[in-house]
């Protein structure tokens, strides 16, 4: 695998924000390499033998948690999983106390999902030895989702003889509450892609275009109707309506929302006939996307889940070995 000594600036992965394009591509290239391991009869390599990975998931998760666990196991790391109800945070312990308790057992990596934006950053600031990976923090970022989405898009484009840069990406739906949208936005702006955010004002606030927000960084626009938003898109990323994060009324009702912004084959055929569709899952079928699209030939939905394992192998491997080299440097100093 590629040598990481000089290329990863941070020992943690907290977000796509702040990564360089080279770092992003390093993760993607390693994920491509690791996907070969998944096709082997015996899916096991010794790369992280003797390392310990803790999955601390304080919010529900099916695919992210299991793919981190499978990835760590394929790499021969020892893994333990702690979920919300099993952790002492449910007895009133602070997140920081829980994290210090876990660090006292000398894990190498701590994968954290938390409902509060910024929780992984807090741990990264206070933990001395443990590498922190953000597996989704509130409405903020979900970096490994964006990486696996980019990996999946790149695979598709390769078949068409195209590269991952200079494409048109539409991100449709509840952008306001979506960490997947934010991480993908950062990634596609780094890659030099054109991004259109599609949705009503309540779900796609105008301030995404402000000079201090994403609008200051690249080719980004907002569309208030689906037809204009997906016009000519190469990739359409559907977002789940984050009903659990919507304290107020962001749409008059779901039926009406779905009539206007639900991604359908009819609209794609007319306005983005060559597009592929992604959805991070879990999907609300019939709300943000139709089953016809999700299960149809343009959908990369299952491929995303498949690529989630190789992506997380790459992240675990690069961060665990990066930490080793940092430690060696410290020991030699
Ligand atoms: C996403 C998440 O949890 O942010 N799901 C996932 O990790 N695959 C998207 C979502 O829940 O909407």
CSV table of C-alpha atoms and ligand atoms in Angstrom, one decimal:
chain,number,residue,atom,x,y,z
A,1,UNK,CA,0.0,0.0,0.0
A,2,UNK,CA,1.0,3.6,-0.5
A,3,UNK,CA,3.4,5.1,2.0
A,4,UNK,CA,1.6,7.7,4.1
A,5,UNK,CA,4.4,9.4,6.1
A,6,UNK,CA,4.3,12.7,4.4
A,7,UNK,CA,0.8,12.8,3.0
A,8,UNK,CA,-1.7,12.6,5.8
A,9,UNK,CA,-1.5,15.8,7.9
A,10,UNK,CA,-3.8,14.6,10.7
A,11,UNK,CA,-3.7,11.4,12.6
A,12,UNK,CA,-7.5,11.5,13.0
A,13,UNK,CA,-10.2,11.5,10.3
A,14,UNK,CA,-12.8,14.0,11.6
A,15,UNK,CA,-14.2,15.3,8.3
A,16,UNK,CA,-13.5,15.8,4.6
A,17,UNK,CA,-13.2,19.5,5.4
A,18,UNK,CA,-9.5,20.2,5.8
A,19,UNK,CA,-8.3,17.3,3.7
A,20,UNK,CA,-6.3,18.0,0.7
A,21,UNK,CA,-7.2,16.6,-2.7
A,22,UNK,CA,-4.1,14.3,-2.4
A,23,UNK,CA,-5.3,13.0,0.9
A,24,UNK,CA,-8.8,12.3,-0.5
A,25,UNK,CA,-7.3,10.4,-3.4
A,26,UNK,CA,-5.0,8.5,-1.1
A,27,UNK,CA,-8.0,7.1,0.8
A,28,UNK,CA,-9.7,6.3,-2.5
A,29,UNK,CA,-6.7,4.6,-4.1
A,30,UNK,CA,-6.2,2.5,-1.0
A,31,UNK,CA,-9.9,1.6,-0.9
A,32,UNK,CA,-9.6,0.4,-4.5
A,33,UNK,CA,-6.6,-1.8,-3.6
A,34,UNK,CA,-8.4,-3.2,-0.6
A,35,UNK,CA,-11.5,-4.2,-2.5
A,36,UNK,CA,-9.5,-7.0,-4.1
A,37,UNK,CA,-9.1,-8.6,-0.7
A,38,UNK,CA,-12.9,-8.9,-0.4
A,39,UNK,CA,-13.0,-11.1,-3.5
A,40,UNK,CA,-10.6,-13.6,-2.1
A,41,UNK,CA,-11.7,-17.0,-0.8
A,42,UNK,CA,-10.1,-16.3,2.5
A,43,UNK,CA,-10.8,-12.7,3.4
A,44,UNK,CA,-8.1,-12.0,5.9
A,45,UNK,CA,-4.9,-10.1,5.8
A,46,UNK,CA,-2.5,-9.5,8.7
A,47,UNK,CA,-2.2,-5.7,8.2
A,48,UNK,CA,-3.6,-4.7,11.6
A,49,UNK,CA,-2.8,-7.8,13.7
A,50,UNK,CA,-2.4,-6.8,17.3
A,51,UNK,CA,-4.3,-3.5,16.9
A,52,UNK,CA,-7.6,-2.8,18.8
A,53,UNK,CA,-10.5,-1.0,17.3
A,54,UNK,CA,-13.4,0.3,19.4
A,55,UNK,CA,-16.7,1.1,17.7
A,56,UNK,CA,-18.5,3.5,19.9
A,57,UNK,CA,-21.9,4.0,18.3
A,58,UNK,CA,-24.1,6.3,20.3
A,59,UNK,CA,-26.7,6.7,17.5
A,60,UNK,CA,-28.4,3.9,15.5
A,61,UNK,CA,-26.5,2.4,12.6
A,62,UNK,CA,-26.6,-0.7,10.4
A,63,UNK,CA,-24.2,-0.3,7.6
A,64,UNK,CA,-21.6,2.0,9.0
A,65,UNK,CA,-21.1,0.1,12.2
A,66,UNK,CA,-21.1,-3.4,10.6
A,67,UNK,CA,-18.8,-2.3,7.8
A,68,UNK,CA,-16.3,-0.8,10.2
A,69,UNK,CA,-16.4,-4.1,12.1
A,70,UNK,CA,-16.0,-6.3,9.1
A,71,UNK,CA,-13.2,-4.1,7.7
A,72,UNK,CA,-11.3,-4.3,11.0
A,73,UNK,CA,-11.8,-8.1,11.1
A,74,UNK,CA,-10.6,-8.6,7.6
A,75,UNK,CA,-7.5,-6.6,8.5
A,76,UNK,CA,-7.0,-8.9,11.6
A,77,UNK,CA,-7.6,-6.2,14.2
A,78,UNK,CA,-9.4,-7.0,17.4
A,79,UNK,CA,-12.7,-5.1,17.6
A,80,UNK,CA,-15.3,-4.4,20.2
A,81,UNK,CA,-18.6,-2.7,19.7
A,82,UNK,CA,-20.3,-0.4,22.2
A,83,UNK,CA,-23.7,1.0,21.5
A,84,UNK,CA,-25.8,3.7,23.1
A,85,UNK,CA,-27.7,1.6,25.6
A,86,UNK,CA,-24.7,-0.4,26.6
A,87,UNK,CA,-22.4,2.5,27.3
A,88,UNK,CA,-22.1,4.3,30.6
A,89,UNK,CA,-23.2,7.5,28.8
A,90,UNK,CA,-26.7,6.1,29.4
A,91,UNK,CA,-25.9,6.2,33.2
A,92,UNK,CA,-25.0,9.9,33.0
A,93,UNK,CA,-21.2,9.6,32.4
A,94,UNK,CA,-19.9,12.3,30.1
A,95,UNK,CA,-18.7,11.4,26.7
A,96,UNK,CA,-15.2,12.6,27.6
A,97,UNK,CA,-15.2,10.3,30.7
A,98,UNK,CA,-16.3,7.4,28.6
A,99,UNK,CA,-13.6,8.1,26.1
A,100,UNK,CA,-10.9,8.5,28.7
A,101,UNK,CA,-12.0,5.2,30.3
A,102,UNK,CA,-11.7,3.5,26.9
A,103,UNK,CA,-8.4,5.0,26.2
A,104,UNK,CA,-7.0,3.7,29.5
A,105,UNK,CA,-7.4,0.2,27.9
A,106,UNK,CA,-5.0,1.2,25.1
A,107,UNK,CA,-7.1,0.9,21.9
A,108,UNK,CA,-5.5,2.1,18.7
A,109,UNK,CA,-8.5,3.5,17.0
A,110,UNK,CA,-11.8,4.8,18.3
A,111,UNK,CA,-14.7,5.0,15.8
A,112,UNK,CA,-17.4,7.3,17.0
A,113,UNK,CA,-20.9,8.1,15.9
A,114,UNK,CA,-22.7,10.7,18.0
A,115,UNK,CA,-25.8,12.8,17.7
A,116,UNK,CA,-24.0,16.0,18.6
A,117,UNK,CA,-22.0,17.7,15.9
A,118,UNK,CA,-18.4,18.1,17.0
A,119,UNK,CA,-18.3,15.1,19.4
A,120,UNK,CA,-15.4,13.4,17.5
A,121,UNK,CA,-13.5,16.7,17.5
A,122,UNK,CA,-13.8,17.0,21.3
A,123,UNK,CA,-12.4,13.5,21.7
A,124,UNK,CA,-9.6,14.1,19.2
A,125,UNK,CA,-8.6,17.2,21.2
A,126,UNK,CA,-8.5,15.4,24.6
A,127,UNK,CA,-7.3,11.8,23.8
A,128,UNK,CA,-3.5,11.5,23.8
A,129,UNK,CA,-2.9,8.2,22.1
A,130,UNK,CA,-6.1,7.1,20.4
A,131,UNK,CA,-6.8,7.8,16.8
A,132,UNK,CA,-10.4,9.1,16.3
A,133,UNK,CA,-12.5,8.4,13.3
A,134,UNK,CA,-15.8,10.2,12.8
A,135,UNK,CA,-18.5,7.8,11.8
A,136,UNK,CA,-21.2,10.6,11.6
A,137,UNK,CA,-21.6,13.5,14.0
A,138,UNK,CA,-25.0,15.1,14.2
A,139,UNK,CA,-25.7,17.2,11.2
A,140,UNK,CA,-22.0,17.9,10.6
A,141,UNK,CA,-19.9,15.4,8.7
A,142,UNK,CA,-19.8,11.7,7.7
A,143,UNK,CA,-16.4,11.5,6.0
A,144,UNK,CA,-16.3,7.7,5.3
A,145,UNK,CA,-19.7,7.9,3.6
A,146,UNK,CA,-18.4,10.6,1.3
A,147,UNK,CA,-15.3,8.5,0.6
A,148,UNK,CA,-17.3,5.4,-0.2
A,149,UNK,CA,-19.6,7.5,-2.4
A,150,UNK,CA,-16.6,8.9,-4.3
A,151,UNK,CA,-15.1,5.4,-4.7
A,152,UNK,CA,-18.4,4.1,-6.1
A,153,UNK,CA,-18.8,7.1,-8.5
A,154,UNK,CA,-15.2,6.7,-9.7
A,155,UNK,CA,-15.7,3.0,-10.4
A,156,UNK,CA,-18.8,3.8,-12.5
A,157,UNK,CA,-17.0,6.6,-14.4
A,158,UNK,CA,-14.0,4.5,-15.1
A,159,UNK,CA,-16.2,2.0,-17.0
A,160,UNK,CA,-17.3,5.0,-19.1
A,161,UNK,CA,-13.7,6.0,-19.6
A,162,UNK,CA,-14.1,9.2,-17.5
A,163,UNK,CA,-12.3,10.6,-14.5
A,164,UNK,CA,-13.8,11.7,-11.1
A,165,UNK,CA,-13.2,15.4,-11.8
A,166,UNK,CA,-15.2,17.8,-13.9
A,167,UNK,CA,-18.6,16.1,-13.4
A,168,UNK,CA,-22.0,17.4,-12.4
A,169,UNK,CA,-23.4,16.3,-9.1
A,170,UNK,CA,-26.9,17.0,-7.8
A,171,UNK,CA,-27.5,16.5,-4.1
A,172,UNK,CA,-31.3,16.3,-3.5
A,173,UNK,CA,-33.3,16.7,-0.3
A,174,UNK,CA,-32.7,17.4,3.4
A,175,UNK,CA,-29.3,19.1,2.9
A,176,UNK,CA,-29.9,21.2,6.1
A,177,UNK,CA,-29.7,18.2,8.4
A,178,UNK,CA,-27.5,15.9,6.4
A,179,UNK,CA,-23.9,15.2,7.4
A,180,UNK,CA,-23.7,13.1,4.2
A,181,UNK,CA,-24.5,16.2,2.1
A,182,UNK,CA,-21.8,18.2,3.9
A,183,UNK,CA,-19.0,15.6,3.5
A,184,UNK,CA,-19.9,15.0,-0.1
A,185,UNK,CA,-20.0,18.7,-0.8
A,186,UNK,CA,-16.5,19.1,0.5
A,187,UNK,CA,-15.3,16.1,-1.4
A,188,UNK,CA,-16.8,17.2,-4.8
A,189,UNK,CA,-15.5,20.7,-4.4
A,190,UNK,CA,-12.0,19.3,-3.7
A,191,UNK,CA,-12.3,17.2,-6.9
A,192,UNK,CA,-13.3,20.2,-9.0
A,193,UNK,CA,-16.9,19.1,-9.6
A,194,UNK,CA,-20.0,21.2,-10.1
A,195,UNK,CA,-22.5,20.7,-7.3
A,196,UNK,CA,-26.2,21.7,-7.3
A,197,UNK,CA,-28.1,21.5,-4.1
A,198,UNK,CA,-31.8,20.7,-4.7
A,199,UNK,CA,-34.7,21.3,-2.3
A,200,UNK,CA,-37.0,23.9,-0.8
A,201,UNK,CA,-35.6,26.9,1.1
A,202,UNK,CA,-36.4,25.2,4.4
A,203,UNK,CA,-34.2,22.2,3.6
A,204,UNK,CA,-31.5,23.9,1.5
A,205,UNK,CA,-30.8,27.3,3.1
A,206,UNK,CA,-29.5,30.0,0.8
A,207,UNK,CA,-26.6,30.6,3.1
A,208,UNK,CA,-24.8,27.5,1.6
A,209,UNK,CA,-23.8,29.9,-1.1
A,210,UNK,CA,-22.5,32.6,1.3
A,211,UNK,CA,-18.8,33.6,1.0
A,212,UNK,CA,-18.0,32.1,4.4
A,213,UNK,CA,-19.8,28.8,3.6
A,214,UNK,CA,-19.3,26.3,0.7
A,215,UNK,CA,-20.1,29.0,-1.9
A,216,UNK,CA,-16.8,30.6,-1.2
A,217,UNK,CA,-15.0,27.5,-2.3
A,218,UNK,CA,-16.1,26.2,-5.6
A,219,UNK,CA,-18.8,25.7,-8.2
A,220,UNK,CA,-22.0,25.3,-6.2
A,221,UNK,CA,-25.5,26.4,-6.9
A,222,UNK,CA,-29.0,25.9,-5.5
A,223,UNK,CA,-32.1,24.8,-7.4
A,224,UNK,CA,-35.6,25.1,-6.1
A,225,UNK,CA,-37.2,22.5,-8.3
A,226,UNK,CA,-36.1,19.0,-9.1
A,227,UNK,CA,-36.2,19.2,-12.9
A,228,UNK,CA,-33.8,22.2,-13.0
A,229,UNK,CA,-31.6,20.7,-10.2
A,230,UNK,CA,-30.9,17.4,-11.9
A,231,UNK,CA,-30.6,18.8,-15.4
A,232,UNK,CA,-27.6,17.2,-17.1
A,233,UNK,CA,-26.3,15.7,-13.9
A,234,UNK,CA,-23.9,12.8,-14.0
A,235,UNK,CA,-24.6,11.8,-10.5
A,236,UNK,CA,-27.7,12.3,-8.3
A,237,UNK,CA,-27.2,11.8,-4.6
A,238,UNK,CA,-30.5,11.4,-2.8
A,239,UNK,CA,-30.6,12.2,0.9
A,240,UNK,CA,-32.8,10.6,3.6
A,241,UNK,CA,-35.4,13.0,5.1
A,242,UNK,CA,-33.8,13.3,8.6
A,243,UNK,CA,-37.1,13.2,10.5
A,244,UNK,CA,-35.4,12.5,13.8
A,245,UNK,CA,-33.5,15.8,13.5
A,246,UNK,CA,-36.4,17.9,12.3
A,247,UNK,CA,-37.7,19.7,15.3
A,248,UNK,CA,-39.8,22.1,13.3
A,249,UNK,CA,-42.0,21.8,10.3
A,250,UNK,CA,-39.7,21.9,7.3
A,251,UNK,CA,-42.1,20.6,4.7
A,252,UNK,CA,-45.9,21.0,4.7
A,253,UNK,CA,-46.4,17.2,4.5
A,254,UNK,CA,-44.3,14.3,3.2
A,255,UNK,CA,-46.7,13.5,0.4
A,256,UNK,CA,-46.4,16.9,-1.1
A,257,UNK,CA,-42.6,17.0,-0.6
A,258,UNK,CA,-42.3,13.7,-2.4
A,259,UNK,CA,-44.5,14.9,-5.3
A,260,UNK,CA,-42.1,17.9,-5.7
A,261,UNK,CA,-38.7,16.5,-4.8
A,262,UNK,CA,-39.0,12.7,-4.7
A,263,UNK,CA,-36.4,11.5,-7.3
A,264,UNK,CA,-38.4,9.5,-9.9
A,265,UNK,CA,-37.5,7.6,-13.1
A,266,UNK,CA,-39.8,9.9,-15.0
A,267,UNK,CA,-37.8,13.1,-14.0
A,268,UNK,CA,-34.4,11.4,-14.5
A,269,UNK,CA,-35.3,10.0,-17.9
A,270,UNK,CA,-36.4,13.5,-19.0
A,271,UNK,CA,-33.6,15.6,-17.5
A,272,UNK,CA,-30.6,13.5,-16.5
A,273,UNK,CA,-31.0,10.4,-18.8
A,274,UNK,CA,-27.4,9.2,-18.3
A,275,UNK,CA,-27.2,9.8,-14.5
A,276,UNK,CA,-26.5,7.3,-11.8
A,277,UNK,CA,-28.2,7.5,-8.4
A,278,UNK,CA,-26.8,7.2,-4.9
A,279,UNK,CA,-28.5,7.0,-1.6
A,280,UNK,CA,-26.5,6.5,1.7
A,281,UNK,CA,-29.3,4.4,3.3
A,282,UNK,CA,-31.5,3.8,5.1
A,283,UNK,CA,-33.9,5.0,2.4
A,284,UNK,CA,-37.5,6.2,2.9
A,285,UNK,CA,-38.9,4.6,-0.2
A,286,UNK,CA,-41.5,6.7,-1.9
A,287,UNK,CA,-40.5,9.8,0.0
A,288,UNK,CA,-37.0,11.0,-1.2
A,289,UNK,CA,-36.7,8.4,-3.9
A,290,UNK,CA,-38.9,5.9,-5.7
A,291,UNK,CA,-38.4,2.2,-5.5
A,292,UNK,CA,-38.2,2.1,-9.3
A,293,UNK,CA,-35.1,4.3,-9.1
A,294,UNK,CA,-33.6,2.7,-6.0
A,295,UNK,CA,-33.9,-0.8,-7.4
A,296,UNK,CA,-33.4,0.2,-11.1
A,297,UNK,CA,-30.4,0.0,-13.4
A,298,UNK,CA,-29.1,3.5,-12.6
A,299,UNK,CA,-28.9,2.9,-8.9
A,300,UNK,CA,-25.5,2.4,-7.2
A,301,UNK,CA,-27.2,1.8,-3.8
A,302,UNK,CA,-26.0,-1.7,-3.2
A,303,UNK,CA,-22.6,-1.0,-4.6
A,304,UNK,CA,-22.2,1.8,-2.0
A,305,UNK,CA,-22.8,-0.6,0.8
A,306,UNK,CA,-20.3,-3.1,-0.8
A,307,UNK,CA,-17.7,-0.4,-1.1
A,308,UNK,CA,-18.2,0.7,2.4
A,309,UNK,CA,-16.1,-2.2,3.7
A,310,UNK,CA,-13.0,-1.5,1.4
A,311,UNK,CA,-13.3,2.2,2.2
A,312,UNK,CA,-13.2,1.6,5.9
A,313,UNK,CA,-10.3,-0.9,5.5
A,314,UNK,CA,-8.4,1.9,3.8
A,315,UNK,CA,-9.2,4.4,6.5
A,316,UNK,CA,-8.3,2.0,9.4
A,317,UNK,CA,-5.1,0.9,7.7
A,318,UNK,CA,-3.9,4.4,6.7
A,319,UNK,CA,-4.6,5.9,10.1
A,320,UNK,CA,-3.3,2.9,12.1
A,321,UNK,CA,0.0,2.8,10.2
A,322,UNK,CA,0.3,6.6,10.1
A,323,UNK,CA,0.1,6.6,13.9
A,324,UNK,CA,2.9,4.0,14.0
A,325,UNK,CA,5.2,6.1,11.9
A,326,UNK,CA,4.4,9.1,14.0
A,327,UNK,CA,5.3,7.1,17.1
A,328,UNK,CA,8.5,5.9,15.6
A,329,UNK,CA,9.5,9.4,14.8
A,330,UNK,CA,8.7,10.4,18.4
A,331,UNK,CA,10.7,7.5,19.8
A,332,UNK,CA,13.7,8.4,17.6
A,333,UNK,CA,13.6,12.0,18.5
B,1,LIG,C1,-26.3,8.1,7.0
B,1,LIG,C2,-26.1,8.6,8.4
B,1,LIG,O1,-26.2,8.0,9.4
B,1,LIG,O2,-25.7,9.8,8.4
B,1,LIG,N1,-26.5,6.7,6.9
B,1,LIG,C3,-25.3,5.9,6.8
B,1,LIG,O3,-24.4,6.1,7.5
B,1,LIG,N2,-25.3,5.0,5.9
B,1,LIG,C4,-27.5,8.7,6.3
B,1,LIG,C5,-28.8,8.8,7.0
B,1,LIG,O4,-29.0,8.3,8.1
B,1,LIG,O5,-29.6,9.5,6.5
